[in-house]
Amino acid sequence: MLISDMPRLSVAALAAAFVFASTAARADELAEASKLLRSGQHQQAMERVDKLLAAKPRDPNARFLKGLIYTEQGNTGEAIEIFRKLTEDYPELPEPYNNLAVIYASQGQYDKARAALEKSIRTHPSYATAYENLGDVYAKLASQAYDKALKLDSSNAGAQNKLALVRELVGNSPRSETPVTVAAAEGKPGPAKLASAKTAPASPVPATPAPASPAAAGTAPATPATAVQAAPAATDTEQDQVLAAVKAWAEAWSRKDADAYLGFYAKDFRTPKGEARDEWEKARRQRLHAPKSISVTIEAARVNLKDDASASVTFRQDYKSDLLSSRGLKTLVMVKAEDGRWLIQQEKVGN
């Protein structure tokens, strides 16, 4: 979750302000390197970037892209050094601070992540990605604080409810957050966020819903639907039916309708901690009833049909209640029941 994807936080890529003048040839090379990175061809992308840096060692775009490549490869030490050096050479740029925060959060160093994000915001007060990532970091810090409160007073019901909500929304382990998304434009890496995913999605997930973003092409922010899952319309595609079920599930959750909400889970639903189904349902009812109000919306949903009876849906979930708010990536593994309804077989925070 938080850094998604922590939420997610997710990796920030260059914004328009970060694009410096360059020759058409260099722009083409950057565009090609960015394409290679998005397609998972890390070594080829690195070779292109190294060629650019050999001609112009201080080029911020090429250096930043190299940091992204190292991040995707899991070479966090090299990535940290690149982004840190960029903050020294170009202290007015918010993106390197943001990406440092993404890596720090993936390592569980939330105080360092918070400090880096605050610097990012100071350089660019309207940088939405940094604000969202900062919210994810605060959620993780809150989780740690609630956990400490319960160790000191295990009977604190308020802390128990808040800790359960935070853990459900942003993940149970700080290590579950890894910078996995790179939403990039041609030659201009775009903002990314820290996701609380354990593994990277099959395709880039946009850090924030933006109609102009190539990563979000063909998708639109989802809005809650009716709480009751109606029979699928004959004219709907399977993707439409799956997405309609997810929307209705979110609306049932928003209305705190526990019966309708739990009705979206398959009989063989895999409970998060392997607990008995009745114990899990009892805990879910308590968590639905604890807040006075709940609002759950989904954005940038991506449906992946595996076959006629199974699918997965990855989306950015925005949860708000009077107790806490959180935003992050979530994946639902769905199965088709005999009556044609799509039901949830498994939930994954961040992926």
PDB file of C-alpha atoms in Angstrom, residues 211-316:
ATOM      1  CA  PRO A 211      -7.272  10.413 -19.164  1.00  0.00           C
ATOM      2  CA  ALA A 212      -4.208  11.570 -21.104  1.00  0.00           C
ATOM      3  CA  SER A 213      -1.901   8.901 -19.671  1.00  0.00           C
ATOM      4  CA  PRO A 214      -0.935   6.121 -22.078  1.00  0.00           C
ATOM      5  CA  ALA A 215      -1.001   3.642 -19.213  1.00  0.00           C
ATOM      6  CA  ALA A 216      -4.655   4.394 -18.592  1.00  0.00           C
ATOM      7  CA  ALA A 217      -5.771   4.296 -22.198  1.00  0.00           C
ATOM      8  CA  GLY A 218      -8.978   2.425 -22.726  1.00  0.00           C
ATOM      9  CA  THR A 219     -10.009   2.535 -19.076  1.00  0.00           C
ATOM     10  CA  ALA A 220     -12.150   4.915 -17.106  1.00  0.00           C
ATOM     11  CA  PRO A 221     -12.460   5.451 -13.360  1.00  0.00           C
ATOM     12  CA  ALA A 222     -15.027   3.059 -11.993  1.00  0.00           C
ATOM     13  CA  THR A 223     -17.883   4.265  -9.825  1.00  0.00           C
ATOM     14  CA  PRO A 224     -19.964   2.301  -7.330  1.00  0.00           C
ATOM     15  CA  ALA A 225     -22.910   0.382  -8.738  1.00  0.00           C
ATOM     16  CA  THR A 226     -25.948  -1.141  -7.066  1.00  0.00           C
ATOM     17  CA  ALA A 227     -25.354  -3.260  -3.990  1.00  0.00           C
ATOM     18  CA  VAL A 228     -27.365  -6.231  -5.234  1.00  0.00           C
ATOM     19  CA  GLN A 229     -25.658  -8.297  -7.892  1.00  0.00           C
ATOM     20  CA  ALA A 230     -28.168  -8.704 -10.677  1.00  0.00           C
ATOM     21  CA  ALA A 231     -28.114 -11.499 -13.224  1.00  0.00           C
ATOM     22  CA  PRO A 232     -25.689 -10.696 -16.068  1.00  0.00           C
ATOM     23  CA  ALA A 233     -27.249  -9.099 -19.127  1.00  0.00           C
ATOM     24  CA  ALA A 234     -27.088 -11.233 -22.249  1.00  0.00           C
ATOM     25  CA  THR A 235     -25.442  -8.411 -24.189  1.00  0.00           C
ATOM     26  CA  ASP A 236     -22.679  -7.803 -21.633  1.00  0.00           C
ATOM     27  CA  THR A 237     -19.216  -9.112 -22.314  1.00  0.00           C
ATOM     28  CA  GLU A 238     -17.599 -11.258 -19.646  1.00  0.00           C
ATOM     29  CA  GLN A 239     -15.366  -8.300 -18.747  1.00  0.00           C
ATOM     30  CA  ASP A 240     -18.462  -6.131 -18.265  1.00  0.00           C
ATOM     31  CA  GLN A 241     -20.018  -8.727 -15.990  1.00  0.00           C
ATOM     32  CA  VAL A 242     -16.895  -9.075 -13.864  1.00  0.00           C
ATOM     33  CA  LEU A 243     -16.515  -5.313 -13.502  1.00  0.00           C
ATOM     34  CA  ALA A 244     -20.213  -4.899 -12.658  1.00  0.00           C
ATOM     35  CA  ALA A 245     -19.806  -7.425  -9.833  1.00  0.00           C
ATOM     36  CA  VAL A 246     -16.805  -5.539  -8.442  1.00  0.00           C
ATOM     37  CA  LYS A 247     -18.695  -2.238  -8.577  1.00  0.00           C
ATOM     38  CA  ALA A 248     -21.666  -3.758  -6.769  1.00  0.00           C
ATOM     39  CA  TRP A 249     -19.362  -5.228  -4.121  1.00  0.00           C
ATOM     40  CA  ALA A 250     -17.866  -1.765  -3.518  1.00  0.00           C
ATOM     41  CA  GLU A 251     -21.320  -0.228  -3.212  1.00  0.00           C
ATOM     42  CA  ALA A 252     -22.470  -2.863  -0.702  1.00  0.00           C
ATOM     43  CA  TRP A 253     -19.358  -2.118   1.341  1.00  0.00           C
ATOM     44  CA  SER A 254     -20.062   1.615   1.128  1.00  0.00           C
ATOM     45  CA  ARG A 255     -23.608   1.108   2.366  1.00  0.00           C
ATOM     46  CA  LYS A 256     -22.340  -1.061   5.248  1.00  0.00           C
ATOM     47  CA  ASP A 257     -24.736  -3.761   4.071  1.00  0.00           C
ATOM     48  CA  ALA A 258     -22.928  -6.742   5.573  1.00  0.00           C
ATOM     49  CA  ASP A 259     -25.235  -9.410   4.132  1.00  0.00           C
ATOM     50  CA  ALA A 260     -24.968  -8.047   0.593  1.00  0.00           C
ATOM     51  CA  TYR A 261     -21.225  -7.468   0.969  1.00  0.00           C
ATOM     52  CA  LEU A 262     -20.499 -10.993   2.206  1.00  0.00           C
ATOM     53  CA  GLY A 263     -22.719 -12.379  -0.539  1.00  0.00           C
ATOM     54  CA  PHE A 264     -20.043 -11.448  -3.071  1.00  0.00           C
ATOM     55  CA  TYR A 265     -17.579 -13.984  -1.640  1.00  0.00           C
ATOM     56  CA  ALA A 266     -17.450 -17.498  -3.064  1.00  0.00           C
ATOM     57  CA  LYS A 267     -17.933 -20.559  -0.862  1.00  0.00           C
ATOM     58  CA  ASP A 268     -14.274 -21.443  -1.353  1.00  0.00           C
ATOM     59  CA  PHE A 269     -13.030 -17.907  -0.579  1.00  0.00           C
ATOM     60  CA  ARG A 270      -9.474 -18.001   0.745  1.00  0.00           C
ATOM     61  CA  THR A 271      -9.512 -16.022   3.969  1.00  0.00           C
ATOM     62  CA  PRO A 272      -6.484 -13.682   4.329  1.00  0.00           C
ATOM     63  CA  LYS A 273      -4.903 -15.423   7.323  1.00  0.00           C
ATOM     64  CA  GLY A 274      -6.344 -18.891   6.739  1.00  0.00           C
ATOM     65  CA  GLU A 275      -8.886 -18.453   9.513  1.00  0.00           C
ATOM     66  CA  ALA A 276     -12.233 -20.263   9.497  1.00  0.00           C
ATOM     67  CA  ARG A 277     -14.862 -18.691   7.244  1.00  0.00           C
ATOM     68  CA  ASP A 278     -17.293 -17.998  10.097  1.00  0.00           C
ATOM     69  CA  GLU A 279     -14.563 -16.270  12.113  1.00  0.00           C
ATOM     70  CA  TRP A 280     -13.599 -14.151   9.124  1.00  0.00           C
ATOM     71  CA  GLU A 281     -17.234 -13.168   8.454  1.00  0.00           C
ATOM     72  CA  LYS A 282     -17.738 -12.214  12.101  1.00  0.00           C
ATOM     73  CA  ALA A 283     -14.665  -9.963  11.987  1.00  0.00           C
ATOM     74  CA  ARG A 284     -15.790  -8.405   8.701  1.00  0.00           C
ATOM     75  CA  ARG A 285     -19.225  -7.572  10.121  1.00  0.00           C
ATOM     76  CA  GLN A 286     -17.591  -5.876  13.105  1.00  0.00           C
ATOM     77  CA  ARG A 287     -15.339  -3.818  10.839  1.00  0.00           C
ATOM     78  CA  LEU A 288     -18.258  -2.758   8.664  1.00  0.00           C
ATOM     79  CA  HIS A 289     -20.260  -1.650  11.675  1.00  0.00           C
ATOM     80  CA  ALA A 290     -17.407   0.131  13.540  1.00  0.00           C
ATOM     81  CA  PRO A 291     -17.274   3.327  11.401  1.00  0.00           C
ATOM     82  CA  LYS A 292     -20.264   5.646  11.225  1.00  0.00           C
ATOM     83  CA  SER A 293     -19.856   5.977   7.474  1.00  0.00           C
ATOM     84  CA  ILE A 294     -17.867   4.264   4.717  1.00  0.00           C
ATOM     85  CA  SER A 295     -17.157   5.218   1.121  1.00  0.00           C
ATOM     86  CA  VAL A 296     -15.387   2.795  -1.217  1.00  0.00           C
ATOM     87  CA  THR A 297     -14.683   3.630  -4.847  1.00  0.00           C
ATOM     88  CA  ILE A 298     -12.584   1.875  -7.443  1.00  0.00           C
ATOM     89  CA  GLU A 299     -10.555   3.481 -10.201  1.00  0.00           C
ATOM     90  CA  ALA A 300      -8.672   2.342 -13.304  1.00  0.00           C
ATOM     91  CA  ALA A 301      -9.935  -1.239 -13.058  1.00  0.00           C
ATOM     92  CA  ARG A 302      -8.233  -3.752 -15.337  1.00  0.00           C
ATOM     93  CA  VAL A 303      -9.974  -7.097 -15.965  1.00  0.00           C
ATOM     94  CA  ASN A 304      -7.902 -10.136 -16.925  1.00  0.00           C
ATOM     95  CA  LEU A 305     -10.035 -13.075 -18.056  1.00  0.00           C
ATOM     96  CA  LYS A 306      -8.220 -16.364 -17.546  1.00  0.00           C
ATOM     97  CA  ASP A 307     -11.017 -18.504 -18.984  1.00  0.00           C
ATOM     98  CA  ASP A 308     -14.814 -18.544 -19.075  1.00  0.00           C
ATOM     99  CA  ALA A 309     -15.097 -19.116 -15.334  1.00  0.00           C
ATOM    100  CA  SER A 310     -12.148 -17.287 -13.764  1.00  0.00           C
ATOM    101  CA  ALA A 311     -10.715 -13.782 -13.880  1.00  0.00           C
ATOM    102  CA  SER A 312      -8.728 -11.246 -11.898  1.00  0.00           C
ATOM    103  CA  VAL A 313      -9.434  -7.539 -11.479  1.00  0.00           C
ATOM    104  CA  THR A 314      -6.746  -5.061 -10.420  1.00  0.00           C
ATOM    105  CA  PHE A 315      -7.782  -1.547  -9.447  1.00  0.00           C
ATOM    106  CA  ARG A 316      -6.978   1.369  -7.194  1.00  0.00           C
TER     107      ARG A 316
END
